[in-house]
Amino acid sequence: MNPRMISSVRWRFVAAMAVLLAGGCQPDQDSRSPPAKSVMAAQPPLPKAARQLETLHYRIHSTAAPVHTTQMAQAVEHLYTAYTSRFPATSTDAKLSLVLYRDRDEFRRHNRSAPWAEGYYLWPRSHAYFDSEARNPYHWMLHEATHQLTREVSGFSRRNRWIDEGLATYFSTSRLDADGLYPGEIDANTYPIWWLKKTLLGGDRARDLAGADFISIDQLLTGAGAPDINRHFNQYYICAWSLTHFLIHYDQGKYAEGHRQLVASGGGAAEFAALVGPLEQIEAEWYPYLLQQIEAQRLP
C-alpha cells in the first residue's frame, strides 16, 4: 500500500488495533493534563534548525520555508476558527504546539508513530510536513491539529477512535482558501477523498458489508465482527469520514446536534443510539448517502 495514500492516526498502530478489536472506545487521560507516563511515547526532539512562529493560538516550530510556515499558520488558524465555531473552546490557557517539517524525509526521521504515518499527534505537539508539490499541502497537519483541538481545546477526554478519526477527516478534507476553512465543502485533493473513486461499493449494503467494502456503524463503534484493518484501512477512513459528513449535513442537518453531543460524550454504540438514533435506521439512510458521495467524485 502506498504510504502517501494512508492517513496518519494519533495513536500508535498496535494500540489502535487492540482498542478497535476490543471495543473501539477507550478513555484518554484528562485533556488538560499530560498523559500518564505509562502511556506516553517518547517525544522527538525539535529539529535543530527549527524556527519558531507564534500566532494567536499556535506556537509553530518549523524547518519549512518561511513562506510555507506562514501559509500553514494561516491554515491552522482557519481550522481553529471553524472547529471552535462547532465545538466551543473550554480551555485557552496555552498556545497549541505544532512541529512542521520541511519535507516528508525529514518528518520520517523524527516520526514516533507508525512507519507509514504522514503525521501524528503526540501530546502536546502535532507533527506533520509541508508537501510543496501537493495540490493541498495542509491536510496532514489539519488532520492532526483537529485531534489536538479535540483533546486540548474542547477537553473531550473520552472518545471513540473512529468517531475521533471521522471528525479529523471531516475538517482536514474541507475546502480551504485564504479567507477560511469551509467545513463539509469537500476538497478532492485530500485523504481519504482521493480514494472514493476506487471504492468498490456495488449498491447492495448487505453484500458490501459481507465483502468488507463497507464498514458498518456497529463495527466502527464497537469493533464487533470488524474486518482486518490492515487489509481494509482505506475503507475504515472513508466510512468514518462519510458517516461524520452524513451526520452533520444530511437532510438539512437533522442529526447535527446529536452528532455534536455524541462527540462530546465519547461516541459509544449506546450513546449513538440515544443521541442520534437506532443504528440500523441511520445506516439505511447513510449507505445511499455514501454512494452519492462516491459518484460525485467520479464525475468529470
PDB file of C-alpha atoms in Angstrom:
ATOM      1  CA  MET A   1       0.000   0.000   0.000  1.00  0.00           C
ATOM      2  CA  ASN A   2       1.389   3.373  -0.976  1.00  0.00           C
ATOM      3  CA  PRO A   3       2.098   5.301   2.255  1.00  0.00           C
ATOM      4  CA  ARG A   4       1.084   8.557   0.626  1.00  0.00           C
ATOM      5  CA  MET A   5      -2.412   7.124   0.326  1.00  0.00           C
ATOM      6  CA  ILE A   6      -2.644   6.299   4.017  1.00  0.00           C
ATOM      7  CA  SER A   7      -3.735   8.785   6.609  1.00  0.00           C
ATOM      8  CA  SER A   8      -1.971   9.242   9.897  1.00  0.00           C
ATOM      9  CA  VAL A   9      -3.504   8.245  13.163  1.00  0.00           C
ATOM     10  CA  ARG A  10      -2.883   9.829  16.523  1.00  0.00           C
ATOM     11  CA  TRP A  11      -2.275   6.616  18.358  1.00  0.00           C
ATOM     12  CA  ARG A  12       0.422   4.035  17.792  1.00  0.00           C
ATOM     13  CA  PHE A  13      -0.614   1.243  15.472  1.00  0.00           C
ATOM     14  CA  VAL A  14      -0.516  -1.709  17.873  1.00  0.00           C
ATOM     15  CA  ALA A  15      -2.508   0.179  20.477  1.00  0.00           C
ATOM     16  CA  ALA A  16      -5.024   1.177  17.835  1.00  0.00           C
ATOM     17  CA  MET A  17      -5.594  -2.399  16.772  1.00  0.00           C
ATOM     18  CA  ALA A  18      -6.074  -3.525  20.363  1.00  0.00           C
ATOM     19  CA  VAL A  19      -8.595  -0.760  21.015  1.00  0.00           C
ATOM     20  CA  LEU A  20     -10.551  -1.311  17.813  1.00  0.00           C
ATOM     21  CA  LEU A  21     -10.789  -5.059  18.112  1.00  0.00           C
ATOM     22  CA  ALA A  22     -11.563  -4.935  21.819  1.00  0.00           C
ATOM     23  CA  GLY A  23     -14.388  -2.470  21.531  1.00  0.00           C
ATOM     24  CA  GLY A  24     -13.349   0.682  19.717  1.00  0.00           C
ATOM     25  CA  CYS A  25     -13.590   3.041  22.651  1.00  0.00           C
ATOM     26  CA  GLN A  26     -11.008   3.769  25.278  1.00  0.00           C
ATOM     27  CA  PRO A  27     -10.866   6.629  27.790  1.00  0.00           C
ATOM     28  CA  ASP A  28      -7.999   9.058  27.397  1.00  0.00           C
ATOM     29  CA  GLN A  29      -6.329  10.971  30.166  1.00  0.00           C
ATOM     30  CA  ASP A  30      -7.785  14.326  31.136  1.00  0.00           C
ATOM     31  CA  SER A  31      -7.102  16.646  28.216  1.00  0.00           C
ATOM     32  CA  ARG A  32      -5.821  19.466  30.419  1.00  0.00           C
ATOM     33  CA  SER A  33      -3.019  17.390  31.910  1.00  0.00           C
ATOM     34  CA  PRO A  34      -0.267  15.239  30.375  1.00  0.00           C
ATOM     35  CA  PRO A  35      -0.921  11.532  29.854  1.00  0.00           C
ATOM     36  CA  ALA A  36       0.395   9.143  32.455  1.00  0.00           C
ATOM     37  CA  LYS A  37       3.998   8.136  31.841  1.00  0.00           C
ATOM     38  CA  SER A  38       2.916   4.558  31.187  1.00  0.00           C
ATOM     39  CA  VAL A  39       1.053   5.578  28.020  1.00  0.00           C
ATOM     40  CA  MET A  40       3.453   8.247  26.753  1.00  0.00           C
ATOM     41  CA  ALA A  41       5.668   7.629  23.753  1.00  0.00           C
ATOM     42  CA  ALA A  42       8.967   9.464  23.607  1.00  0.00           C
ATOM     43  CA  GLN A  43       8.507  12.944  22.200  1.00  0.00           C
ATOM     44  CA  PRO A  44      11.104  13.505  19.465  1.00  0.00           C
ATOM     45  CA  PRO A  45      13.477  16.417  19.963  1.00  0.00           C
ATOM     46  CA  LEU A  46      12.723  19.516  17.980  1.00  0.00           C
ATOM     47  CA  PRO A  47      14.721  19.723  14.756  1.00  0.00           C
ATOM     48  CA  LYS A  48      17.908  21.697  15.391  1.00  0.00           C
ATOM     49  CA  ALA A  49      17.205  24.099  12.543  1.00  0.00           C
ATOM     50  CA  ALA A  50      13.606  24.783  13.591  1.00  0.00           C
ATOM     51  CA  ARG A  51      12.463  28.386  13.688  1.00  0.00           C
ATOM     52  CA  GLN A  52       9.546  29.456  15.833  1.00  0.00           C
ATOM     53  CA  LEU A  53       6.472  31.318  14.654  1.00  0.00           C
ATOM     54  CA  GLU A  54       3.702  32.348  17.019  1.00  0.00           C
ATOM     55  CA  THR A  55       0.144  33.112  16.008  1.00  0.00           C
ATOM     56  CA  LEU A  56      -2.922  33.903  18.052  1.00  0.00           C
ATOM     57  CA  HIS A  57      -3.488  30.260  19.019  1.00  0.00           C
ATOM     58  CA  TYR A  58      -0.357  28.377  17.928  1.00  0.00           C
ATOM     59  CA  ARG A  59       3.358  28.108  18.509  1.00  0.00           C
ATOM     60  CA  ILE A  60       4.869  26.543  15.402  1.00  0.00           C
ATOM     61  CA  HIS A  61       8.371  25.030  15.330  1.00  0.00           C
ATOM     62  CA  SER A  62       9.259  24.787  11.671  1.00  0.00           C
ATOM     63  CA  THR A  63      12.066  23.796   9.333  1.00  0.00           C
ATOM     64  CA  ALA A  64       9.880  24.515   6.310  1.00  0.00           C
ATOM     65  CA  ALA A  65      10.486  27.554   4.144  1.00  0.00           C
ATOM     66  CA  PRO A  66       9.258  30.750   5.835  1.00  0.00           C
ATOM     67  CA  VAL A  67       6.528  31.242   3.228  1.00  0.00           C
ATOM     68  CA  HIS A  68       5.303  27.683   3.773  1.00  0.00           C
ATOM     69  CA  THR A  69       5.353  28.140   7.531  1.00  0.00           C
ATOM     70  CA  THR A  70       3.279  31.278   7.195  1.00  0.00           C
ATOM     71  CA  GLN A  71       0.817  29.510   4.912  1.00  0.00           C
ATOM     72  CA  MET A  72       0.460  26.628   7.378  1.00  0.00           C
ATOM     73  CA  ALA A  73      -0.004  29.090  10.223  1.00  0.00           C
ATOM     74  CA  GLN A  74      -2.891  30.678   8.346  1.00  0.00           C
ATOM     75  CA  ALA A  75      -4.370  27.245   7.613  1.00  0.00           C
ATOM     76  CA  VAL A  76      -4.388  26.092  11.243  1.00  0.00           C
ATOM     77  CA  GLU A  77      -5.834  29.393  12.419  1.00  0.00           C
ATOM     78  CA  HIS A  78      -8.661  28.930   9.903  1.00  0.00           C
ATOM     79  CA  LEU A  79      -9.096  25.417  11.275  1.00  0.00           C
ATOM     80  CA  TYR A  80      -9.239  26.750  14.827  1.00  0.00           C
ATOM     81  CA  THR A  81     -11.964  29.212  13.865  1.00  0.00           C
ATOM     82  CA  ALA A  82     -14.022  26.591  12.020  1.00  0.00           C
ATOM     83  CA  TYR A  83     -13.609  23.961  14.716  1.00  0.00           C
ATOM     84  CA  THR A  84     -14.454  26.199  17.663  1.00  0.00           C
ATOM     85  CA  SER A  85     -17.493  27.501  15.822  1.00  0.00           C
ATOM     86  CA  ARG A  86     -18.871  23.985  16.164  1.00  0.00           C
ATOM     87  CA  PHE A  87     -17.209  22.925  19.413  1.00  0.00           C
ATOM     88  CA  PRO A  88     -16.609  25.996  21.603  1.00  0.00           C
ATOM     89  CA  ALA A  89     -13.264  26.169  23.379  1.00  0.00           C
ATOM     90  CA  THR A  90     -13.273  25.185  27.034  1.00  0.00           C
ATOM     91  CA  SER A  91      -9.545  25.710  27.526  1.00  0.00           C
ATOM     92  CA  THR A  92      -7.466  28.564  26.137  1.00  0.00           C
ATOM     93  CA  ASP A  93      -4.694  28.519  28.729  1.00  0.00           C
ATOM     94  CA  ALA A  94      -1.758  27.970  26.402  1.00  0.00           C
ATOM     95  CA  LYS A  95      -0.883  28.098  22.751  1.00  0.00           C
ATOM     96  CA  LEU A  96      -1.063  24.850  20.843  1.00  0.00           C
ATOM     97  CA  SER A  97       2.255  23.405  19.753  1.00  0.00           C
ATOM     98  CA  LEU A  98       2.961  22.242  16.196  1.00  0.00           C
ATOM     99  CA  VAL A  99       6.085  20.856  14.562  1.00  0.00           C
ATOM    100  CA  LEU A 100       6.210  21.457  10.808  1.00  0.00           C
ATOM    101  CA  TYR A 101       8.922  19.605   8.888  1.00  0.00           C
ATOM    102  CA  ARG A 102      10.235  20.896   5.583  1.00  0.00           C
ATOM    103  CA  ASP A 103       9.540  17.642   3.724  1.00  0.00           C
ATOM    104  CA  ARG A 104       8.491  14.039   4.090  1.00  0.00           C
ATOM    105  CA  ASP A 105      12.036  12.698   4.507  1.00  0.00           C
ATOM    106  CA  GLU A 106      12.735  14.948   7.473  1.00  0.00           C
ATOM    107  CA  PHE A 107       9.397  14.052   9.022  1.00  0.00           C
ATOM    108  CA  ARG A 108      10.204  10.344   8.738  1.00  0.00           C
ATOM    109  CA  ARG A 109      13.489  10.827  10.583  1.00  0.00           C
ATOM    110  CA  HIS A 110      11.545  12.298  13.513  1.00  0.00           C
ATOM    111  CA  ASN A 111       8.492  10.038  13.289  1.00  0.00           C
ATOM    112  CA  ARG A 112       7.345   8.441  16.569  1.00  0.00           C
ATOM    113  CA  SER A 113       4.194   6.928  15.101  1.00  0.00           C
ATOM    114  CA  ALA A 114       3.598   4.091  12.627  1.00  0.00           C
ATOM    115  CA  PRO A 115       6.213   3.854   9.836  1.00  0.00           C
ATOM    116  CA  TRP A 116       3.599   4.743   7.206  1.00  0.00           C
ATOM    117  CA  ALA A 117       2.257   7.809   9.051  1.00  0.00           C
ATOM    118  CA  GLU A 118       2.164  11.157   7.259  1.00  0.00           C
ATOM    119  CA  GLY A 119       1.687  12.997  10.548  1.00  0.00           C
ATOM    120  CA  TYR A 120       0.740  12.310  14.142  1.00  0.00           C
ATOM    121  CA  TYR A 121      -0.384  13.951  17.348  1.00  0.00           C
ATOM    122  CA  LEU A 122       1.670  13.073  20.423  1.00  0.00           C
ATOM    123  CA  TRP A 123       0.743  15.260  23.359  1.00  0.00           C
ATOM    124  CA  PRO A 124       1.481  18.138  23.435  1.00  0.00           C
ATOM    125  CA  ARG A 125       2.505  18.532  19.793  1.00  0.00           C
ATOM    126  CA  SER A 126       1.096  17.825  16.362  1.00  0.00           C
ATOM    127  CA  HIS A 127       3.702  16.733  13.823  1.00  0.00           C
ATOM    128  CA  ALA A 128       3.437  16.846  10.030  1.00  0.00           C
ATOM    129  CA  TYR A 129       5.320  18.071   6.980  1.00  0.00           C
ATOM    130  CA  PHE A 130       4.689  20.584   4.224  1.00  0.00           C
ATOM    131  CA  ASP A 131       4.330  18.884   0.846  1.00  0.00           C
ATOM    132  CA  SER A 132       5.197  21.705  -1.522  1.00  0.00           C
ATOM    133  CA  GLU A 133       4.405  19.536  -4.564  1.00  0.00           C
ATOM    134  CA  ALA A 134       0.874  18.625  -3.440  1.00  0.00           C
ATOM    135  CA  ARG A 135      -2.242  20.480  -4.506  1.00  0.00           C
ATOM    136  CA  ASN A 136      -3.230  20.554  -0.862  1.00  0.00           C
ATOM    137  CA  PRO A 137      -0.096  20.671   1.324  1.00  0.00           C
ATOM    138  CA  TYR A 138      -2.050  21.271   4.536  1.00  0.00           C
ATOM    139  CA  HIS A 139      -4.397  18.335   5.098  1.00  0.00           C
ATOM    140  CA  TRP A 140      -1.988  16.074   7.000  1.00  0.00           C
ATOM    141  CA  MET A 141      -1.376  18.770   9.604  1.00  0.00           C
ATOM    142  CA  LEU A 142      -5.030  19.802   9.687  1.00  0.00           C
ATOM    143  CA  HIS A 143      -5.938  16.200  10.487  1.00  0.00           C
ATOM    144  CA  GLU A 144      -3.558  16.005  13.433  1.00  0.00           C
ATOM    145  CA  ALA A 145      -4.388  19.524  14.590  1.00  0.00           C
ATOM    146  CA  THR A 146      -8.059  18.526  14.766  1.00  0.00           C
ATOM    147  CA  HIS A 147      -7.148  15.690  17.138  1.00  0.00           C
ATOM    148  CA  GLN A 148      -5.231  18.256  19.169  1.00  0.00           C
ATOM    149  CA  LEU A 149      -8.173  20.650  19.280  1.00  0.00           C
ATOM    150  CA  THR A 150     -10.492  17.856  20.346  1.00  0.00           C
ATOM    151  CA  ARG A 151      -8.263  16.957  23.262  1.00  0.00           C
ATOM    152  CA  GLU A 152      -6.660  20.211  24.360  1.00  0.00           C
ATOM    153  CA  VAL A 153      -9.261  22.844  23.488  1.00  0.00           C
ATOM    154  CA  SER A 154     -12.583  21.009  23.717  1.00  0.00           C
ATOM    155  CA  GLY A 155     -11.473  18.855  26.616  1.00  0.00           C
ATOM    156  CA  PHE A 156     -13.126  15.726  25.214  1.00  0.00           C
ATOM    157  CA  SER A 157     -11.169  13.248  27.313  1.00  0.00           C
ATOM    158  CA  ARG A 158     -13.069  10.108  26.307  1.00  0.00           C
ATOM    159  CA  ARG A 159     -13.638   9.397  22.619  1.00  0.00           C
ATOM    160  CA  ASN A 160     -14.389   6.510  20.308  1.00  0.00           C
ATOM    161  CA  ARG A 161     -11.454   6.172  17.943  1.00  0.00           C
ATOM    162  CA  TRP A 162     -13.445   6.135  14.705  1.00  0.00           C
ATOM    163  CA  ILE A 163     -15.727   8.950  15.799  1.00  0.00           C
ATOM    164  CA  ASP A 164     -12.488  10.818  16.509  1.00  0.00           C
ATOM    165  CA  GLU A 165     -10.981   9.938  13.123  1.00  0.00           C
ATOM    166  CA  GLY A 166     -14.207  10.833  11.376  1.00  0.00           C
ATOM    167  CA  LEU A 167     -14.097  14.292  12.908  1.00  0.00           C
ATOM    168  CA  ALA A 168     -10.427  14.773  11.989  1.00  0.00           C
ATOM    169  CA  THR A 169     -11.025  13.746   8.383  1.00  0.00           C
ATOM    170  CA  TYR A 170     -14.159  15.882   8.208  1.00  0.00           C
ATOM    171  CA  PHE A 171     -12.174  19.052   8.919  1.00  0.00           C
ATOM    172  CA  SER A 172      -8.977  18.090   7.078  1.00  0.00           C
ATOM    173  CA  THR A 173     -10.874  17.297   3.860  1.00  0.00           C
ATOM    174  CA  SER A 174     -12.819  20.565   3.899  1.00  0.00           C
ATOM    175  CA  ARG A 175     -12.130  23.284   1.366  1.00  0.00           C
ATOM    176  CA  LEU A 176      -9.557  25.833   2.470  1.00  0.00           C
ATOM    177  CA  ASP A 177      -8.667  29.176   0.939  1.00  0.00           C
ATOM    178  CA  ALA A 178      -7.069  32.417   2.032  1.00  0.00           C
ATOM    179  CA  ASP A 179     -10.268  33.548   3.723  1.00  0.00           C
ATOM    180  CA  GLY A 180     -11.164  30.480   5.740  1.00  0.00           C
ATOM    181  CA  LEU A 181     -11.900  26.775   6.051  1.00  0.00           C
ATOM    182  CA  TYR A 182     -15.383  25.692   4.980  1.00  0.00           C
ATOM    183  CA  PRO A 183     -16.472  22.575   6.886  1.00  0.00           C
ATOM    184  CA  GLY A 184     -18.164  19.983   4.730  1.00  0.00           C
ATOM    185  CA  GLU A 185     -17.176  21.502   1.378  1.00  0.00           C
ATOM    186  CA  ILE A 186     -15.127  18.608   0.047  1.00  0.00           C
ATOM    187  CA  ASP A 187     -11.600  19.022  -1.320  1.00  0.00           C
ATOM    188  CA  ALA A 188     -10.838  16.153  -3.709  1.00  0.00           C
ATOM    189  CA  ASN A 189      -7.086  16.582  -3.104  1.00  0.00           C
ATOM    190  CA  THR A 190      -7.198  15.220   0.437  1.00  0.00           C
ATOM    191  CA  TYR A 191      -7.149  11.841   2.146  1.00  0.00           C
ATOM    192  CA  PRO A 192      -9.371   9.789   2.094  1.00  0.00           C
ATOM    193  CA  ILE A 193     -11.360  11.649  -0.573  1.00  0.00           C
ATOM    194  CA  TRP A 194      -8.956  10.697  -3.337  1.00  0.00           C
ATOM    195  CA  TRP A 195      -9.781   7.032  -2.649  1.00  0.00           C
ATOM    196  CA  LEU A 196     -13.509   7.422  -3.256  1.00  0.00           C
ATOM    197  CA  LYS A 197     -13.133   6.879  -6.989  1.00  0.00           C
ATOM    198  CA  LYS A 198     -11.581   3.475  -6.292  1.00  0.00           C
ATOM    199  CA  THR A 199     -14.173   2.403  -3.742  1.00  0.00           C
ATOM    200  CA  LEU A 200     -15.947  -0.735  -4.938  1.00  0.00           C
ATOM    201  CA  LEU A 201     -19.394  -0.458  -3.403  1.00  0.00           C
ATOM    202  CA  GLY A 202     -21.973  -2.261  -5.508  1.00  0.00           C
ATOM    203  CA  GLY A 203     -25.207  -0.759  -4.225  1.00  0.00           C
ATOM    204  CA  ASP A 204     -26.174  -3.768  -2.100  1.00  0.00           C
ATOM    205  CA  ARG A 205     -25.411  -2.884   1.515  1.00  0.00           C
ATOM    206  CA  ALA A 206     -25.504  -6.462   2.835  1.00  0.00           C
ATOM    207  CA  ARG A 207     -23.207  -7.699   0.079  1.00  0.00           C
ATOM    208  CA  ASP A 208     -20.774  -4.802   0.504  1.00  0.00           C
ATOM    209  CA  LEU A 209     -20.734  -5.385   4.252  1.00  0.00           C
ATOM    210  CA  ALA A 210     -20.048  -9.105   3.777  1.00  0.00           C
ATOM    211  CA  GLY A 211     -17.215  -8.285   1.386  1.00  0.00           C
ATOM    212  CA  ALA A 212     -15.692  -5.737   3.799  1.00  0.00           C
ATOM    213  CA  ASP A 213     -16.055  -2.982   1.217  1.00  0.00           C
ATOM    214  CA  PHE A 214     -18.390  -1.220   3.642  1.00  0.00           C
ATOM    215  CA  ILE A 215     -17.761  -0.815   7.392  1.00  0.00           C
ATOM    216  CA  SER A 216     -20.964  -0.720   9.399  1.00  0.00           C
ATOM    217  CA  ILE A 217     -21.723   1.778  12.152  1.00  0.00           C
ATOM    218  CA  ASP A 218     -21.651  -1.008  14.724  1.00  0.00           C
ATOM    219  CA  GLN A 219     -18.235  -2.151  13.504  1.00  0.00           C
ATOM    220  CA  LEU A 220     -16.897   1.386  13.706  1.00  0.00           C
ATOM    221  CA  LEU A 221     -18.286   1.912  17.194  1.00  0.00           C
ATOM    222  CA  THR A 222     -17.630  -1.468  18.802  1.00  0.00           C
ATOM    223  CA  GLY A 223     -15.224  -3.439  16.617  1.00  0.00           C
ATOM    224  CA  ALA A 224     -17.614  -6.410  16.723  1.00  0.00           C
ATOM    225  CA  GLY A 225     -17.161  -8.522  13.578  1.00  0.00           C
ATOM    226  CA  ALA A 226     -14.962  -5.826  12.089  1.00  0.00           C
ATOM    227  CA  PRO A 227     -12.757  -6.690   9.085  1.00  0.00           C
ATOM    228  CA  ASP A 228      -8.975  -6.677   9.280  1.00  0.00           C
ATOM    229  CA  ILE A 229      -7.814  -3.070   9.415  1.00  0.00           C
ATOM    230  CA  ASN A 230      -4.545  -3.976   7.666  1.00  0.00           C
ATOM    231  CA  ARG A 231      -6.416  -5.136   4.570  1.00  0.00           C
ATOM    232  CA  HIS A 232      -9.221  -2.570   4.656  1.00  0.00           C
ATOM    233  CA  PHE A 233      -7.568   0.537   6.026  1.00  0.00           C
ATOM    234  CA  ASN A 234      -8.944   2.953   3.454  1.00  0.00           C
ATOM    235  CA  GLN A 235     -12.481   1.610   3.872  1.00  0.00           C
ATOM    236  CA  TYR A 236     -12.323   2.424   7.584  1.00  0.00           C
ATOM    237  CA  TYR A 237     -11.283   6.001   6.902  1.00  0.00           C
ATOM    238  CA  ILE A 238     -13.750   6.511   4.064  1.00  0.00           C
ATOM    239  CA  CYS A 239     -16.622   5.240   6.190  1.00  0.00           C
ATOM    240  CA  ALA A 240     -15.590   7.217   9.273  1.00  0.00           C
ATOM    241  CA  TRP A 241     -15.337  10.392   7.178  1.00  0.00           C
ATOM    242  CA  SER A 242     -18.581   9.776   5.281  1.00  0.00           C
ATOM    243  CA  LEU A 243     -20.578   8.928   8.406  1.00  0.00           C
ATOM    244  CA  THR A 244     -19.424  12.168  10.022  1.00  0.00           C
ATOM    245  CA  HIS A 245     -20.304  14.190   6.922  1.00  0.00           C
ATOM    246  CA  PHE A 246     -23.703  12.481   6.827  1.00  0.00           C
ATOM    247  CA  LEU A 247     -24.477  13.151  10.487  1.00  0.00           C
ATOM    248  CA  ILE A 248     -23.644  16.836  10.146  1.00  0.00           C
ATOM    249  CA  HIS A 249     -25.211  17.592   6.755  1.00  0.00           C
ATOM    250  CA  TYR A 250     -27.892  15.036   5.891  1.00  0.00           C
ATOM    251  CA  ASP A 251     -31.426  16.381   5.460  1.00  0.00           C
ATOM    252  CA  GLN A 252     -30.526  19.948   6.435  1.00  0.00           C
ATOM    253  CA  GLY A 253     -28.536  18.784   9.438  1.00  0.00           C
ATOM    254  CA  LYS A 254     -31.246  16.762  11.188  1.00  0.00           C
ATOM    255  CA  TYR A 255     -28.595  14.725  13.039  1.00  0.00           C
ATOM    256  CA  ALA A 256     -26.047  17.504  13.533  1.00  0.00           C
ATOM    257  CA  GLU A 257     -26.902  18.277  17.147  1.00  0.00           C
ATOM    258  CA  GLY A 258     -26.959  14.599  18.012  1.00  0.00           C
ATOM    259  CA  HIS A 259     -23.507  14.236  16.467  1.00  0.00           C
ATOM    260  CA  ARG A 260     -22.215  17.209  18.443  1.00  0.00           C
ATOM    261  CA  GLN A 261     -23.378  15.611  21.664  1.00  0.00           C
ATOM    262  CA  LEU A 262     -22.039  12.231  20.555  1.00  0.00           C
ATOM    263  CA  VAL A 263     -18.530  13.610  20.098  1.00  0.00           C
ATOM    264  CA  ALA A 264     -18.645  15.298  23.489  1.00  0.00           C
ATOM    265  CA  SER A 265     -19.971  12.219  25.264  1.00  0.00           C
ATOM    266  CA  GLY A 266     -17.482   9.675  23.968  1.00  0.00           C
ATOM    267  CA  GLY A 267     -19.211   8.077  20.996  1.00  0.00           C
ATOM    268  CA  GLY A 268     -20.128   4.545  22.058  1.00  0.00           C
ATOM    269  CA  ALA A 269     -22.869   2.456  20.464  1.00  0.00           C
ATOM    270  CA  ALA A 270     -25.373   3.061  23.283  1.00  0.00           C
ATOM    271  CA  GLU A 271     -24.666   6.777  23.172  1.00  0.00           C
ATOM    272  CA  PHE A 272     -25.059   6.797  19.385  1.00  0.00           C
ATOM    273  CA  ALA A 273     -28.478   5.152  19.630  1.00  0.00           C
ATOM    274  CA  ALA A 274     -29.603   7.539  22.360  1.00  0.00           C
ATOM    275  CA  LEU A 275     -28.284  10.760  20.822  1.00  0.00           C
ATOM    276  CA  VAL A 276     -28.614  10.114  17.075  1.00  0.00           C
ATOM    277  CA  GLY A 277     -30.980   7.187  16.512  1.00  0.00           C
ATOM    278  CA  PRO A 278     -31.169   3.409  16.009  1.00  0.00           C
ATOM    279  CA  LEU A 279     -28.048   2.166  14.265  1.00  0.00           C
ATOM    280  CA  GLU A 280     -29.928   0.194  11.590  1.00  0.00           C
ATOM    281  CA  GLN A 281     -32.181   3.129  10.718  1.00  0.00           C
ATOM    282  CA  ILE A 282     -29.275   5.576  10.474  1.00  0.00           C
ATOM    283  CA  GLU A 283     -27.167   3.146   8.452  1.00  0.00           C
ATOM    284  CA  ALA A 284     -30.016   2.594   5.968  1.00  0.00           C
ATOM    285  CA  GLU A 285     -30.022   6.350   5.333  1.00  0.00           C
ATOM    286  CA  TRP A 286     -26.237   6.749   5.384  1.00  0.00           C
ATOM    287  CA  TYR A 287     -25.344   3.995   2.893  1.00  0.00           C
ATOM    288  CA  PRO A 288     -27.005   5.655  -0.143  1.00  0.00           C
ATOM    289  CA  TYR A 289     -25.518   8.969   1.008  1.00  0.00           C
ATOM    290  CA  LEU A 290     -22.059   7.376   0.764  1.00  0.00           C
ATOM    291  CA  LEU A 291     -22.892   6.029  -2.703  1.00  0.00           C
ATOM    292  CA  GLN A 292     -23.796   9.578  -3.772  1.00  0.00           C
ATOM    293  CA  GLN A 293     -20.510  10.905  -2.417  1.00  0.00           C
ATOM    294  CA  ILE A 294     -18.588   8.270  -4.367  1.00  0.00           C
ATOM    295  CA  GLU A 295     -20.457   9.044  -7.575  1.00  0.00           C
ATOM    296  CA  ALA A 296     -19.860  12.793  -7.127  1.00  0.00           C
ATOM    297  CA  GLN A 297     -16.102  12.213  -7.033  1.00  0.00           C
ATOM    298  CA  ARG A 298     -16.245  10.128 -10.199  1.00  0.00           C
ATOM    299  CA  LEU A 299     -17.894  12.870 -12.219  1.00  0.00           C
ATOM    300  CA  PRO A 300     -15.529  14.672 -14.616  1.00  0.00           C
TER     301      PRO A 300
END
